[in-house]
């Protein structure tokens, strides 16, 4: 039974008029969104590599362990221990626990440990805003400066706005504008509406809450 190629990757099998789709041709129809991929759904944040803290911690540990290992090998070979190790051992054995320097050292060590633990448990990358996950294999982010620039441009399109300034955080966006004509309340209403539409157009997984402030320009003395 012969097969005749058709458009869109289909083949006609024999004279029976049965069309079969060629599996080698990709389906142009986009995949449907799953229950967890709805707009505004939860999108996982990108985790920072923490290269600088990891490199500094590795260098400090490598230097300390290398120096200690060298001193231990030297002592095993019949040489005297380094003065710093003898002093450290004597101080740890004789200095009381309520000594000021002991408490300061313990506090510094605890602070460094908490800092490293915080870096390990938090994703970082706070300058990146997660966008809606519309495909299971695609993750997108938007830089906060780029998002703030979009909000500022939308604010400048509002009639009556002379200048605008946007401060964007992960949970809140503050839009401050200077209106040189039109009523301030009207400009504020239009600016709030335009800013809300701009936030929706950004397609963020967690849209920030927008607050708007409109003032008159300062009078020149």
PDB file of C-alpha atoms in Angstrom:
ATOM      1  CA  UNK A   1       0.000   0.000   0.000  1.00  0.00           C
ATOM      2  CA  UNK A   2       1.541   3.302  -1.119  1.00  0.00           C
ATOM      3  CA  UNK A   3       1.501   6.549   0.829  1.00  0.00           C
ATOM      4  CA  UNK A   4       1.205  10.037  -0.623  1.00  0.00           C
ATOM      5  CA  UNK A   5       2.734  12.944   1.333  1.00  0.00           C
ATOM      6  CA  UNK A   6       0.337  15.737   2.231  1.00  0.00           C
ATOM      7  CA  UNK A   7       0.692  19.129   3.853  1.00  0.00           C
ATOM      8  CA  UNK A   8       1.383  19.596   7.590  1.00  0.00           C
ATOM      9  CA  UNK A   9       3.226  16.291   7.826  1.00  0.00           C
ATOM     10  CA  UNK A  10       0.165  14.106   7.010  1.00  0.00           C
ATOM     11  CA  UNK A  11       0.267  11.064   4.718  1.00  0.00           C
ATOM     12  CA  UNK A  12      -2.572   9.511   2.709  1.00  0.00           C
ATOM     13  CA  UNK A  13      -2.597   5.741   3.100  1.00  0.00           C
ATOM     14  CA  UNK A  14      -3.711   3.947  -0.093  1.00  0.00           C
ATOM     15  CA  UNK A  15      -7.065   4.609  -1.646  1.00  0.00           C
ATOM     16  CA  UNK A  16      -9.002   4.414   1.585  1.00  0.00           C
ATOM     17  CA  UNK A  17      -8.583   8.134   2.197  1.00  0.00           C
ATOM     18  CA  UNK A  18      -7.116   7.692   5.712  1.00  0.00           C
ATOM     19  CA  UNK A  19      -4.826  10.492   6.826  1.00  0.00           C
ATOM     20  CA  UNK A  20      -2.079   9.793   9.351  1.00  0.00           C
ATOM     21  CA  UNK A  21       0.135  12.414  10.909  1.00  0.00           C
ATOM     22  CA  UNK A  22       3.886  12.095  10.399  1.00  0.00           C
ATOM     23  CA  UNK A  23       5.454  11.788  13.918  1.00  0.00           C
ATOM     24  CA  UNK A  24       8.634  13.470  12.662  1.00  0.00           C
ATOM     25  CA  UNK A  25       6.800  16.778  12.190  1.00  0.00           C
ATOM     26  CA  UNK A  26       6.443  18.909  15.312  1.00  0.00           C
ATOM     27  CA  UNK A  27       2.976  19.961  16.351  1.00  0.00           C
ATOM     28  CA  UNK A  28       2.706  23.762  15.946  1.00  0.00           C
ATOM     29  CA  UNK A  29      -0.121  23.909  18.490  1.00  0.00           C
ATOM     30  CA  UNK A  30       1.208  25.329  21.776  1.00  0.00           C
ATOM     31  CA  UNK A  31       0.836  23.073  24.822  1.00  0.00           C
ATOM     32  CA  UNK A  32      -2.011  23.702  27.180  1.00  0.00           C
ATOM     33  CA  UNK A  33      -1.248  25.198  30.540  1.00  0.00           C
ATOM     34  CA  UNK A  34      -1.316  22.810  33.422  1.00  0.00           C
ATOM     35  CA  UNK A  35      -3.121  23.534  36.665  1.00  0.00           C
ATOM     36  CA  UNK A  36       0.061  25.006  38.172  1.00  0.00           C
ATOM     37  CA  UNK A  37       0.899  27.216  35.212  1.00  0.00           C
ATOM     38  CA  UNK A  38      -1.952  29.666  35.328  1.00  0.00           C
ATOM     39  CA  UNK A  39      -1.089  33.355  35.011  1.00  0.00           C
ATOM     40  CA  UNK A  40      -0.030  34.764  38.351  1.00  0.00           C
ATOM     41  CA  UNK A  41       0.846  31.317  39.674  1.00  0.00           C
ATOM     42  CA  UNK A  42       3.842  30.494  41.812  1.00  0.00           C
ATOM     43  CA  UNK A  43       7.186  30.627  40.021  1.00  0.00           C
ATOM     44  CA  UNK A  44      10.350  29.509  41.766  1.00  0.00           C
ATOM     45  CA  UNK A  45      13.110  32.073  42.089  1.00  0.00           C
ATOM     46  CA  UNK A  46      16.554  31.693  40.591  1.00  0.00           C
ATOM     47  CA  UNK A  47      19.238  30.747  43.108  1.00  0.00           C
ATOM     48  CA  UNK A  48      22.422  32.752  43.234  1.00  0.00           C
ATOM     49  CA  UNK A  49      25.707  30.919  42.797  1.00  0.00           C
ATOM     50  CA  UNK A  50      27.232  32.845  45.748  1.00  0.00           C
ATOM     51  CA  UNK A  51      30.632  32.705  44.087  1.00  0.00           C
ATOM     52  CA  UNK A  52      32.296  35.410  46.182  1.00  0.00           C
ATOM     53  CA  UNK A  53      31.286  34.085  49.639  1.00  0.00           C
ATOM     54  CA  UNK A  54      32.035  30.524  48.551  1.00  0.00           C
ATOM     55  CA  UNK A  55      35.450  31.500  47.196  1.00  0.00           C
ATOM     56  CA  UNK A  56      36.358  33.490  50.325  1.00  0.00           C
ATOM     57  CA  UNK A  57      35.242  30.681  52.638  1.00  0.00           C
ATOM     58  CA  UNK A  58      37.158  28.114  50.608  1.00  0.00           C
ATOM     59  CA  UNK A  59      40.327  30.228  50.613  1.00  0.00           C
ATOM     60  CA  UNK A  60      40.176  30.821  54.375  1.00  0.00           C
ATOM     61  CA  UNK A  61      39.573  27.144  55.134  1.00  0.00           C
ATOM     62  CA  UNK A  62      42.264  26.068  52.682  1.00  0.00           C
ATOM     63  CA  UNK A  63      44.830  28.445  54.184  1.00  0.00           C
ATOM     64  CA  UNK A  64      44.025  27.505  57.784  1.00  0.00           C
ATOM     65  CA  UNK A  65      43.977  23.762  57.136  1.00  0.00           C
ATOM     66  CA  UNK A  66      47.161  23.932  55.048  1.00  0.00           C
ATOM     67  CA  UNK A  67      49.028  25.869  57.743  1.00  0.00           C
ATOM     68  CA  UNK A  68      47.834  23.493  60.472  1.00  0.00           C
ATOM     69  CA  UNK A  69      48.738  20.451  58.403  1.00  0.00           C
ATOM     70  CA  UNK A  70      52.219  21.821  57.731  1.00  0.00           C
ATOM     71  CA  UNK A  71      52.781  22.442  61.454  1.00  0.00           C
ATOM     72  CA  UNK A  72      51.580  18.949  62.404  1.00  0.00           C
ATOM     73  CA  UNK A  73      53.881  17.341  59.818  1.00  0.00           C
ATOM     74  CA  UNK A  74      56.792  19.468  61.061  1.00  0.00           C
ATOM     75  CA  UNK A  75      56.188  18.351  64.651  1.00  0.00           C
ATOM     76  CA  UNK A  76      55.983  14.704  63.556  1.00  0.00           C
ATOM     77  CA  UNK A  77      59.292  15.165  61.766  1.00  0.00           C
ATOM     78  CA  UNK A  78      60.991  16.292  64.978  1.00  0.00           C
ATOM     79  CA  UNK A  79      60.759  20.082  64.620  1.00  0.00           C
ATOM     80  CA  UNK A  80      59.289  22.449  67.159  1.00  0.00           C
ATOM     81  CA  UNK A  81      55.696  23.602  66.810  1.00  0.00           C
ATOM     82  CA  UNK A  82      55.011  27.100  65.596  1.00  0.00           C
ATOM     83  CA  UNK A  83      54.689  29.760  68.257  1.00  0.00           C
ATOM     84  CA  UNK A  84      51.141  30.682  67.265  1.00  0.00           C
ATOM     85  CA  UNK A  85      49.853  27.154  67.882  1.00  0.00           C
ATOM     86  CA  UNK A  86      51.423  26.981  71.340  1.00  0.00           C
ATOM     87  CA  UNK A  87      50.060  30.410  72.216  1.00  0.00           C
ATOM     88  CA  UNK A  88      46.605  29.510  70.942  1.00  0.00           C
ATOM     89  CA  UNK A  89      46.538  26.254  72.895  1.00  0.00           C
ATOM     90  CA  UNK A  90      47.691  28.010  76.075  1.00  0.00           C
ATOM     91  CA  UNK A  91      45.119  30.797  75.718  1.00  0.00           C
ATOM     92  CA  UNK A  92      42.291  28.332  75.126  1.00  0.00           C
ATOM     93  CA  UNK A  93      43.310  26.343  78.185  1.00  0.00           C
ATOM     94  CA  UNK A  94      43.890  29.236  80.586  1.00  0.00           C
ATOM     95  CA  UNK A  95      41.525  32.012  79.516  1.00  0.00           C
ATOM     96  CA  UNK A  96      38.104  31.884  81.295  1.00  0.00           C
ATOM     97  CA  UNK A  97      34.868  31.677  79.340  1.00  0.00           C
ATOM     98  CA  UNK A  98      33.571  35.020  80.638  1.00  0.00           C
ATOM     99  CA  UNK A  99      36.622  36.876  79.324  1.00  0.00           C
ATOM    100  CA  UNK A 100      35.861  39.792  77.016  1.00  0.00           C
ATOM    101  CA  UNK A 101      38.007  38.573  74.128  1.00  0.00           C
ATOM    102  CA  UNK A 102      36.536  35.083  74.419  1.00  0.00           C
ATOM    103  CA  UNK A 103      33.016  36.475  74.171  1.00  0.00           C
ATOM    104  CA  UNK A 104      33.982  38.736  71.256  1.00  0.00           C
ATOM    105  CA  UNK A 105      35.541  35.831  69.366  1.00  0.00           C
ATOM    106  CA  UNK A 106      32.520  33.627  70.001  1.00  0.00           C
ATOM    107  CA  UNK A 107      30.193  36.375  68.827  1.00  0.00           C
ATOM    108  CA  UNK A 108      32.164  36.931  65.619  1.00  0.00           C
ATOM    109  CA  UNK A 109      32.238  33.194  64.903  1.00  0.00           C
ATOM    110  CA  UNK A 110      28.490  32.906  65.531  1.00  0.00           C
ATOM    111  CA  UNK A 111      27.761  35.901  63.288  1.00  0.00           C
ATOM    112  CA  UNK A 112      29.843  34.453  60.458  1.00  0.00           C
ATOM    113  CA  UNK A 113      28.121  31.095  60.863  1.00  0.00           C
ATOM    114  CA  UNK A 114      24.659  32.679  60.733  1.00  0.00           C
ATOM    115  CA  UNK A 115      25.673  34.707  57.677  1.00  0.00           C
ATOM    116  CA  UNK A 116      26.852  31.595  55.829  1.00  0.00           C
ATOM    117  CA  UNK A 117      23.699  29.741  56.870  1.00  0.00           C
ATOM    118  CA  UNK A 118      21.551  32.611  55.590  1.00  0.00           C
ATOM    119  CA  UNK A 119      23.387  32.575  52.267  1.00  0.00           C
ATOM    120  CA  UNK A 120      22.849  28.835  51.986  1.00  0.00           C
ATOM    121  CA  UNK A 121      19.099  28.935  52.729  1.00  0.00           C
ATOM    122  CA  UNK A 122      18.075  32.009  50.713  1.00  0.00           C
ATOM    123  CA  UNK A 123      18.015  32.193  46.902  1.00  0.00           C
ATOM    124  CA  UNK A 124      19.321  35.745  46.553  1.00  0.00           C
ATOM    125  CA  UNK A 125      19.004  37.442  43.154  1.00  0.00           C
ATOM    126  CA  UNK A 126      16.636  40.032  44.583  1.00  0.00           C
ATOM    127  CA  UNK A 127      17.155  42.267  41.557  1.00  0.00           C
ATOM    128  CA  UNK A 128      15.408  39.684  39.344  1.00  0.00           C
ATOM    129  CA  UNK A 129      11.601  39.527  39.238  1.00  0.00           C
ATOM    130  CA  UNK A 130      10.018  36.191  38.359  1.00  0.00           C
ATOM    131  CA  UNK A 131       7.625  36.189  35.418  1.00  0.00           C
ATOM    132  CA  UNK A 132       4.583  33.990  34.848  1.00  0.00           C
ATOM    133  CA  UNK A 133       5.512  30.401  34.035  1.00  0.00           C
ATOM    134  CA  UNK A 134       3.464  29.658  30.918  1.00  0.00           C
ATOM    135  CA  UNK A 135       5.510  26.625  29.854  1.00  0.00           C
ATOM    136  CA  UNK A 136       6.911  23.883  32.091  1.00  0.00           C
ATOM    137  CA  UNK A 137      10.345  24.068  30.462  1.00  0.00           C
ATOM    138  CA  UNK A 138      10.739  27.849  30.323  1.00  0.00           C
ATOM    139  CA  UNK A 139      11.616  30.147  33.218  1.00  0.00           C
ATOM    140  CA  UNK A 140      11.836  33.889  32.660  1.00  0.00           C
ATOM    141  CA  UNK A 141      12.879  36.798  34.835  1.00  0.00           C
ATOM    142  CA  UNK A 142      12.851  40.564  34.490  1.00  0.00           C
ATOM    143  CA  UNK A 143      15.403  42.904  35.975  1.00  0.00           C
ATOM    144  CA  UNK A 144      13.987  45.411  38.431  1.00  0.00           C
ATOM    145  CA  UNK A 145      15.636  48.343  36.653  1.00  0.00           C
ATOM    146  CA  UNK A 146      14.012  47.339  33.367  1.00  0.00           C
ATOM    147  CA  UNK A 147      10.614  46.984  35.024  1.00  0.00           C
ATOM    148  CA  UNK A 148      11.007  50.369  36.728  1.00  0.00           C
ATOM    149  CA  UNK A 149      11.929  51.922  33.392  1.00  0.00           C
ATOM    150  CA  UNK A 150       8.732  50.549  31.834  1.00  0.00           C
ATOM    151  CA  UNK A 151       6.636  51.982  34.663  1.00  0.00           C
ATOM    152  CA  UNK A 152       8.352  55.339  34.330  1.00  0.00           C
ATOM    153  CA  UNK A 153       7.735  55.459  30.573  1.00  0.00           C
ATOM    154  CA  UNK A 154       4.067  54.626  31.100  1.00  0.00           C
ATOM    155  CA  UNK A 155       3.835  57.376  33.708  1.00  0.00           C
ATOM    156  CA  UNK A 156       5.335  59.909  31.321  1.00  0.00           C
ATOM    157  CA  UNK A 157       2.583  59.093  28.799  1.00  0.00           C
ATOM    158  CA  UNK A 158      -0.107  60.356  31.182  1.00  0.00           C
ATOM    159  CA  UNK A 159      -1.249  63.854  30.184  1.00  0.00           C
ATOM    160  CA  UNK A 160      -0.104  66.465  32.674  1.00  0.00           C
ATOM    161  CA  UNK A 161       2.940  64.577  33.959  1.00  0.00           C
ATOM    162  CA  UNK A 162       6.109  66.621  33.672  1.00  0.00           C
ATOM    163  CA  UNK A 163       8.509  64.126  35.268  1.00  0.00           C
ATOM    164  CA  UNK A 164       8.247  60.768  36.972  1.00  0.00           C
ATOM    165  CA  UNK A 165      10.358  58.658  39.268  1.00  0.00           C
ATOM    166  CA  UNK A 166       9.808  54.981  40.111  1.00  0.00           C
ATOM    167  CA  UNK A 167      11.221  52.973  42.986  1.00  0.00           C
ATOM    168  CA  UNK A 168      10.468  49.307  42.462  1.00  0.00           C
ATOM    169  CA  UNK A 169      10.925  46.560  45.024  1.00  0.00           C
ATOM    170  CA  UNK A 170       9.826  42.958  45.021  1.00  0.00           C
ATOM    171  CA  UNK A 171       6.516  43.666  46.758  1.00  0.00           C
ATOM    172  CA  UNK A 172       5.886  47.363  46.170  1.00  0.00           C
ATOM    173  CA  UNK A 173       6.279  49.970  43.452  1.00  0.00           C
ATOM    174  CA  UNK A 174       6.323  53.663  44.354  1.00  0.00           C
ATOM    175  CA  UNK A 175       5.532  56.048  41.502  1.00  0.00           C
ATOM    176  CA  UNK A 176       6.164  59.736  42.139  1.00  0.00           C
ATOM    177  CA  UNK A 177       5.194  62.216  39.452  1.00  0.00           C
ATOM    178  CA  UNK A 178       5.252  65.979  39.019  1.00  0.00           C
ATOM    179  CA  UNK A 179       2.174  67.439  37.301  1.00  0.00           C
ATOM    180  CA  UNK A 180       2.577  70.865  35.685  1.00  0.00           C
ATOM    181  CA  UNK A 181      -0.989  71.158  34.354  1.00  0.00           C
ATOM    182  CA  UNK A 182      -4.383  69.499  34.849  1.00  0.00           C
ATOM    183  CA  UNK A 183      -5.934  68.853  38.212  1.00  0.00           C
ATOM    184  CA  UNK A 184      -3.733  66.838  40.570  1.00  0.00           C
ATOM    185  CA  UNK A 185      -6.531  64.399  41.449  1.00  0.00           C
ATOM    186  CA  UNK A 186      -7.219  63.685  37.785  1.00  0.00           C
ATOM    187  CA  UNK A 187      -3.556  63.115  37.076  1.00  0.00           C
ATOM    188  CA  UNK A 188      -3.306  60.833  40.102  1.00  0.00           C
ATOM    189  CA  UNK A 189      -6.290  58.764  38.957  1.00  0.00           C
ATOM    190  CA  UNK A 190      -4.950  58.392  35.412  1.00  0.00           C
ATOM    191  CA  UNK A 191      -1.464  57.640  36.694  1.00  0.00           C
ATOM    192  CA  UNK A 192      -2.738  54.939  39.054  1.00  0.00           C
ATOM    193  CA  UNK A 193      -4.688  53.338  36.219  1.00  0.00           C
ATOM    194  CA  UNK A 194      -1.753  53.497  33.804  1.00  0.00           C
ATOM    195  CA  UNK A 195       0.653  52.094  36.381  1.00  0.00           C
ATOM    196  CA  UNK A 196      -1.715  49.222  37.160  1.00  0.00           C
ATOM    197  CA  UNK A 197      -1.997  48.304  33.483  1.00  0.00           C
ATOM    198  CA  UNK A 198       1.775  48.533  33.112  1.00  0.00           C
ATOM    199  CA  UNK A 199       2.303  46.117  36.005  1.00  0.00           C
ATOM    200  CA  UNK A 200      -0.161  43.684  34.450  1.00  0.00           C
ATOM    201  CA  UNK A 201       1.608  43.929  31.077  1.00  0.00           C
ATOM    202  CA  UNK A 202       4.920  43.005  32.687  1.00  0.00           C
ATOM    203  CA  UNK A 203       3.587  39.494  33.275  1.00  0.00           C
ATOM    204  CA  UNK A 204       5.121  39.075  36.713  1.00  0.00           C
ATOM    205  CA  UNK A 205       4.293  36.048  38.826  1.00  0.00           C
ATOM    206  CA  UNK A 206       3.890  38.274  41.884  1.00  0.00           C
ATOM    207  CA  UNK A 207       2.865  41.757  40.746  1.00  0.00           C
ATOM    208  CA  UNK A 208       3.975  44.477  43.164  1.00  0.00           C
ATOM    209  CA  UNK A 209       1.498  46.748  44.857  1.00  0.00           C
ATOM    210  CA  UNK A 210       1.533  50.189  43.240  1.00  0.00           C
ATOM    211  CA  UNK A 211       1.396  53.420  45.245  1.00  0.00           C
ATOM    212  CA  UNK A 212       1.122  56.742  43.428  1.00  0.00           C
ATOM    213  CA  UNK A 213       2.048  60.242  44.558  1.00  0.00           C
ATOM    214  CA  UNK A 214       1.513  63.349  42.448  1.00  0.00           C
ATOM    215  CA  UNK A 215       2.833  66.792  43.400  1.00  0.00           C
ATOM    216  CA  UNK A 216       3.128  70.209  41.823  1.00  0.00           C
ATOM    217  CA  UNK A 217       6.550  71.491  40.701  1.00  0.00           C
ATOM    218  CA  UNK A 218       8.398  73.660  43.161  1.00  0.00           C
ATOM    219  CA  UNK A 219       8.086  77.362  42.640  1.00  0.00           C
ATOM    220  CA  UNK A 220      11.261  79.150  41.736  1.00  0.00           C
ATOM    221  CA  UNK A 221      12.153  81.848  44.213  1.00  0.00           C
TER     222      UNK A 221
END
